[in-house]
Amino acid sequence: MFRSKLTKYKTIAFILICALSVFGLSSCKGKTEELAPAETAEKTEEISGTEESGAKPDENPPADEKPDAKTEEVKEEAAGAFSEAFEKGLVHNNGSYFVRIDDKVYFRNIPMDSMEEGAIFGDFLGGERNTKDCPLLCYDTESCTWDEAGKISGVGKLFACPGGFYIGDVDEEGNYTTYFFDAKTGEESKYYDGSPHGVSDSGELLAVEQYTSSGSVISLIKDGKEIAGFGNESLYYEYCGFAGETLIVLSHDQDGECVLCSVDEKGEMTELGPVSMSGYPCSEQLEVMKDDVYLLAACYEGTGHFLSEWKTFKATPGVKDSIAEYEAGKDEYYEESGADDAEGPEEAVPKICFDTGGNLFYSGHQPYKAYMGSPDNGRDNLYYYNDIYDKCLLVKDFLDNDYGDTCSIVQDITSDTDTVFVIYADVEADPEYDIGWRTGYRRTGWHICAIPYGYGHEDENGQAKEILELNSDTPAQTEEIESFSGNMSEADMRKIERKLNSIGYYGFLHGTYNDPTGVRWDEVFYVGAGLDADNGFPSKQIVDEYLKETGDEELFTDLTVVSGQDVRDYVKKTTGHDYSEMKYPLTWTHLRKYDLYAFQHGDTNQSMIKVISANFENGEYKVCYESDWGDRRCVTFVDKNGSYRFISNLPVKGASGMTEYSYLTEGMLIPDSDSRKLTESDLSGFDVDELRIVRNEIYARHGRKFTDKKLQEHFESMDWYVPRIDAKDFDEGTLNDIEIYNLDLISKYEKKKR
């Protein structure tokens, strides 16, 4: 389950945002290149240990400090936080307009008036206009909320570094320039002449390309000083990428000879060997595996830029003449790339991929890669590939992307394991901006979108439920409610309390929502909401249909069944909206033959709340309550002839907790390890024995039994634990991607602590 965390930044210096939000110090937890998918976790078995000690993970202090409080201390902390992110490998610089730091994505809300009104081929991000005070937005991929995090310049590429951000832009004279936003001082300044191309893994080395009277020059920069520079009128160096702290470039001389080179952090160049091809090779893709780099190069011919040849080369950085052509296998999707067609367009070049053993193969696509598909009835679909290389339709008829007289043109697509980001422009063909045979377009609209996908964000067809417009003037953000004393009597509050704790209503208090379309219906109907007529024991006919739909051999626990009509009627009764309008409908198995929704569970998600204050005004009830896990919220509803119709459920400003555990979690060391990617900071407060319990909580939550007697006794002491699957029969496939990620992280951290 995805948690909807509170995201309400204060509009203060960007430094405070970095210190408090990016690295977990507040309650806040959004190209066609990847931001780096999560690692695939190895299967982790039990290891010996002791009983639970009751230690708790470090809690995050609230971000309620005033902008002028301890300013210097906050700035120092922010600067340290950036460095810490690089040390932990939480920063993903993919060379586009988006930078991911842990579960947050930073990008600029580039104003329309900062770009040229027209451009050839509709490429508006390639303009040369100097941009200042561009809003920098922070998108939280867990809560799907965003807010402004500061002001920054530039319409070029964005890179994070230990001290802040590098930004590509042009200066007042129109020259390509790299600017630097300093996280310690909060100031932005010109950093170096030329456009930023990439940063090393540590973020300390920057590759910049500048255009001089003697030709193009690639410079390796550290601390604002050039370590080395390469290029002149007769020798051109093409940026390929970084392998750790080593820069990889491809040299081209006037005779068409090309050599792959590596440049170490001291600026020393090593010629790895010639890239021998029939034409003029260009770098298409650089991948690093262990101590080697793999370069996929391609040659193109003619004004139409047609592919004539492609090859892969393997070399070891720092080892002279180590290059060699590399032959690899092809997967079943290879033919989709069209790579065997020597007359195809640029998309015909295949992709380099690696299997779990580190072996290279060619494919038509990459995991978590998003792209616009072939036109369907005049509009393009948006697809992505999952971690097992399946092609998945994400948004049908997404854009009219056919470069017609009126259409939408994609400027940038970036994707990762849970979100696709798209920048596109609405355009009209305009001959004023034509250059030769190249069509010019005038911009009429501008969109920056986030499209979350995965569990909880897909409809019954597996497609995205919503497209979030991130550059909207009024983004749908989660608000906070100020605490209040209320005007209702103690007796009236206890009456409301009893009703909210009833089986039909307590699920509306699970999750944050600004309006009733954001209610989580899996929570409301978890145990049937009083509408399960069979009380968990449906007829054999229904059970057989359920097993047929799910492919299960037998039921493991109670089966809750609610009729589709009851669901639709209850949604209308409690929200005033149709079920089709809901953002988070039921993810249960739908038995279409009988129009029934069915769900297996062996526990309850019921929790008790205590009403603290209540206010009745203008026909609306606002009720402040505290849950049995310490969370404090305010639910708003109206009373329709004795039935509650819910409007919102929002956190109380300044209240601690802000968790959303939707079932009994008492005794768990990390209750949300099934819905949130953990970090090492979450684990740092536990000893090795406690880490063992934290790891096995993930299995216990699924009802797995344990062969270790102490582990089994520990979990049997928990009210939420329902042992039902022998260890030898447990299917690892029942774990979600977040759980697999966390198992791998915890296992590695355990080894470090030993």
mmCIF file of N, CA, C and O in Angstrom, residues 506-544:
data_model
loop_
_atom_site.group_PDB
_atom_site.id
_atom_site.type_symbol
_atom_site.label_atom_id
_atom_site.label_comp_id
_atom_site.label_asym_id
_atom_site.label_seq_id
_atom_site.Cartn_x
_atom_site.Cartn_y
_atom_site.Cartn_z
ATOM 1 N N TYR A 506 -15.012 3.673 10.173
ATOM 2 C CA TYR A 506 -13.630 3.880 10.608
ATOM 3 C C TYR A 506 -12.642 3.903 9.444
ATOM 4 O O TYR A 506 -11.596 4.541 9.505
ATOM 5 N N GLY A 507 -12.979 3.228 8.321
ATOM 6 C CA GLY A 507 -12.080 3.212 7.166
ATOM 7 C C GLY A 507 -11.900 4.571 6.514
ATOM 8 O O GLY A 507 -10.902 4.819 5.827
ATOM 9 N N PHE A 508 -12.865 5.475 6.723
ATOM 10 C CA PHE A 508 -12.743 6.827 6.164
ATOM 11 C C PHE A 508 -11.693 7.655 6.901
ATOM 12 O O PHE A 508 -11.327 8.743 6.442
ATOM 13 N N LEU A 509 -11.223 7.162 8.033
ATOM 14 C CA LEU A 509 -10.207 7.865 8.804
ATOM 15 C C LEU A 509 -8.807 7.358 8.473
ATOM 16 O O LEU A 509 -7.830 7.822 9.050
ATOM 17 N N HIS A 510 -8.694 6.420 7.551
ATOM 18 C CA HIS A 510 -7.409 5.893 7.106
ATOM 19 C C HIS A 510 -7.021 6.575 5.804
ATOM 20 O O HIS A 510 -7.698 6.429 4.791
ATOM 21 N N GLY A 511 -5.967 7.323 5.828
ATOM 22 C CA GLY A 511 -5.530 8.015 4.620
ATOM 23 C C GLY A 511 -5.872 9.492 4.647
ATOM 24 O O GLY A 511 -6.783 9.932 5.343
ATOM 25 N N THR A 512 -5.099 10.245 3.874
ATOM 26 C CA THR A 512 -5.288 11.688 3.756
ATOM 27 C C THR A 512 -5.986 12.007 2.444
ATOM 28 O O THR A 512 -5.613 11.479 1.400
ATOM 29 N N TYR A 513 -7.006 12.856 2.491
ATOM 30 C CA TYR A 513 -7.649 13.283 1.248
ATOM 31 C C TYR A 513 -8.241 14.679 1.415
ATOM 32 O O TYR A 513 -8.763 15.037 2.470
ATOM 33 N N ASN A 514 -8.088 15.475 0.349
ATOM 34 C CA ASN A 514 -8.628 16.835 0.321
ATOM 35 C C ASN A 514 -10.101 16.855 -0.053
ATOM 36 O O ASN A 514 -10.833 17.784 0.285
ATOM 37 N N ASP A 515 -10.514 15.855 -0.825
ATOM 38 C CA ASP A 515 -11.903 15.766 -1.253
ATOM 39 C C ASP A 515 -12.281 14.292 -1.289
ATOM 40 O O ASP A 515 -11.409 13.416 -1.294
ATOM 41 N N PRO A 516 -13.561 13.973 -1.305
ATOM 42 C CA PRO A 516 -13.976 12.571 -1.164
ATOM 43 C C PRO A 516 -13.540 11.644 -2.285
ATOM 44 O O PRO A 516 -13.559 10.433 -2.103
ATOM 45 N N THR A 517 -13.127 12.172 -3.430
ATOM 46 C CA THR A 517 -12.657 11.283 -4.488
ATOM 47 C C THR A 517 -11.323 10.640 -4.129
ATOM 48 O O THR A 517 -10.886 9.706 -4.794
ATOM 49 N N GLY A 518 -10.676 11.134 -3.063
ATOM 50 C CA GLY A 518 -9.394 10.576 -2.638
ATOM 51 C C GLY A 518 -9.498 9.534 -1.539
ATOM 52 O O GLY A 518 -8.486 9.082 -1.015
ATOM 53 N N VAL A 519 -10.726 9.133 -1.184
ATOM 54 C CA VAL A 519 -10.914 8.088 -0.169
ATOM 55 C C VAL A 519 -10.301 6.781 -0.670
ATOM 56 O O VAL A 519 -10.425 6.419 -1.835
ATOM 57 N N ARG A 520 -9.620 6.058 0.239
ATOM 58 C CA ARG A 520 -9.031 4.765 -0.090
ATOM 59 C C ARG A 520 -10.066 3.674 0.204
ATOM 60 O O ARG A 520 -10.288 3.296 1.348
ATOM 61 N N TRP A 521 -10.686 3.120 -0.845
ATOM 62 C CA TRP A 521 -11.803 2.201 -0.645
ATOM 63 C C TRP A 521 -11.359 0.826 -0.188
ATOM 64 O O TRP A 521 -12.158 0.065 0.387
ATOM 65 N N ASP A 522 -10.109 0.454 -0.419
ATOM 66 C CA ASP A 522 -9.604 -0.788 0.166
ATOM 67 C C ASP A 522 -9.664 -0.724 1.689
ATOM 68 O O ASP A 522 -9.881 -1.739 2.355
ATOM 69 N N GLU A 523 -9.464 0.473 2.238
ATOM 70 C CA GLU A 523 -9.506 0.644 3.685
ATOM 71 C C GLU A 523 -10.940 0.601 4.209
ATOM 72 O O GLU A 523 -11.236 -0.028 5.223
ATOM 73 N N VAL A 524 -11.837 1.270 3.502
ATOM 74 C CA VAL A 524 -13.232 1.339 3.950
ATOM 75 C C VAL A 524 -13.868 -0.051 3.966
ATOM 76 O O VAL A 524 -14.583 -0.426 4.901
ATOM 77 N N PHE A 525 -13.593 -0.847 2.917
ATOM 78 C CA PHE A 525 -14.236 -2.160 2.793
ATOM 79 C C PHE A 525 -13.360 -3.312 3.284
ATOM 80 O O PHE A 525 -13.663 -4.470 3.000
ATOM 81 N N TYR A 526 -12.291 -3.017 4.000
ATOM 82 C CA TYR A 526 -11.323 -4.049 4.379
ATOM 83 C C TYR A 526 -12.003 -5.264 5.001
ATOM 84 O O TYR A 526 -11.690 -6.413 4.680
ATOM 85 N N VAL A 527 -12.939 -5.050 5.919
ATOM 86 C CA VAL A 527 -13.695 -6.161 6.513
ATOM 87 C C VAL A 527 -15.172 -6.085 6.122
ATOM 88 O O VAL A 527 -16.038 -6.638 6.801
ATOM 89 N N GLY A 528 -15.452 -5.385 5.024
ATOM 90 C CA GLY A 528 -16.799 -5.377 4.481
ATOM 91 C C GLY A 528 -17.634 -4.155 4.758
ATOM 92 O O GLY A 528 -18.708 -3.991 4.178
ATOM 93 N N ALA A 529 -17.206 -3.276 5.681
ATOM 94 C CA ALA A 529 -17.960 -2.063 6.025
ATOM 95 C C ALA A 529 -19.400 -2.382 6.427
ATOM 96 O O ALA A 529 -20.303 -1.570 6.240
ATOM 97 N N GLY A 530 -19.609 -3.601 6.962
ATOM 98 C CA GLY A 530 -20.955 -4.001 7.367
ATOM 99 C C GLY A 530 -21.819 -4.487 6.228
ATOM 100 O O GLY A 530 -23.003 -4.784 6.426
ATOM 101 N N LEU A 531 -21.250 -4.586 5.017
ATOM 102 C CA LEU A 531 -22.030 -4.987 3.842
ATOM 103 C C LEU A 531 -21.744 -6.417 3.405
ATOM 104 O O LEU A 531 -22.285 -6.876 2.399
ATOM 105 N N ASP A 532 -20.853 -7.123 4.131
ATOM 106 C CA ASP A 532 -20.530 -8.507 3.802
ATOM 107 C C ASP A 532 -21.600 -9.413 4.398
ATOM 108 O O ASP A 532 -21.542 -9.791 5.569
ATOM 109 N N ALA A 533 -22.561 -9.786 3.583
ATOM 110 C CA ALA A 533 -23.717 -10.549 4.078
ATOM 111 C C ALA A 533 -23.331 -11.942 4.556
ATOM 112 O O ALA A 533 -24.009 -12.536 5.396
ATOM 113 N N ASP A 534 -22.203 -12.489 4.045
ATOM 114 C CA ASP A 534 -21.811 -13.854 4.398
ATOM 115 C C ASP A 534 -20.848 -13.916 5.574
ATOM 116 O O ASP A 534 -20.405 -15.007 5.951
ATOM 117 N N ASN A 535 -20.470 -12.742 6.112
ATOM 118 C CA ASN A 535 -19.579 -12.675 7.274
ATOM 119 C C ASN A 535 -18.286 -13.466 7.076
ATOM 120 O O ASN A 535 -17.806 -14.143 7.983
ATOM 121 N N GLY A 536 -17.723 -13.377 5.885
ATOM 122 C CA GLY A 536 -16.443 -14.029 5.623
ATOM 123 C C GLY A 536 -16.550 -15.472 5.178
ATOM 124 O O GLY A 536 -15.533 -16.121 4.926
ATOM 125 N N PHE A 537 -17.773 -16.021 5.061
ATOM 126 C CA PHE A 537 -17.950 -17.424 4.671
ATOM 127 C C PHE A 537 -18.970 -17.528 3.534
ATOM 128 O O PHE A 537 -20.111 -17.945 3.731
ATOM 129 N N PRO A 538 -18.585 -17.147 2.319
ATOM 130 C CA PRO A 538 -19.509 -17.179 1.185
ATOM 131 C C PRO A 538 -19.797 -18.611 0.741
ATOM 132 O O PRO A 538 -19.147 -19.567 1.178
ATOM 133 N N SER A 539 -20.723 -18.754 -0.177
ATOM 134 C CA SER A 539 -21.110 -20.073 -0.674
ATOM 135 C C SER A 539 -19.983 -20.710 -1.471
ATOM 136 O O SER A 539 -19.062 -20.035 -1.939
ATOM 137 N N LYS A 540 -20.081 -22.051 -1.620
ATOM 138 C CA LYS A 540 -19.072 -22.776 -2.384
ATOM 139 C C LYS A 540 -19.020 -22.275 -3.822
ATOM 140 O O LYS A 540 -17.950 -22.202 -4.439
ATOM 141 N N GLN A 541 -20.159 -21.908 -4.368
ATOM 142 C CA GLN A 541 -20.217 -21.398 -5.730
ATOM 143 C C GLN A 541 -19.381 -20.132 -5.889
ATOM 144 O O GLN A 541 -18.634 -19.980 -6.868
ATOM 145 N N ILE A 542 -19.474 -19.230 -4.916
ATOM 146 C CA ILE A 542 -18.698 -17.987 -4.962
ATOM 147 C C ILE A 542 -17.226 -18.265 -4.734
ATOM 148 O O ILE A 542 -16.354 -17.697 -5.403
ATOM 149 N N VAL A 543 -16.926 -19.163 -3.787
ATOM 150 C CA VAL A 543 -15.527 -19.509 -3.511
ATOM 151 C C VAL A 543 -14.879 -20.113 -4.751
ATOM 152 O O VAL A 543 -13.744 -19.764 -5.115
ATOM 153 N N ASP A 544 -15.581 -21.015 -5.424
ATOM 154 C CA ASP A 544 -15.030 -21.639 -6.631
ATOM 155 C C ASP A 544 -14.755 -20.600 -7.715
ATOM 156 O O ASP A 544 -13.743 -20.673 -8.419
#
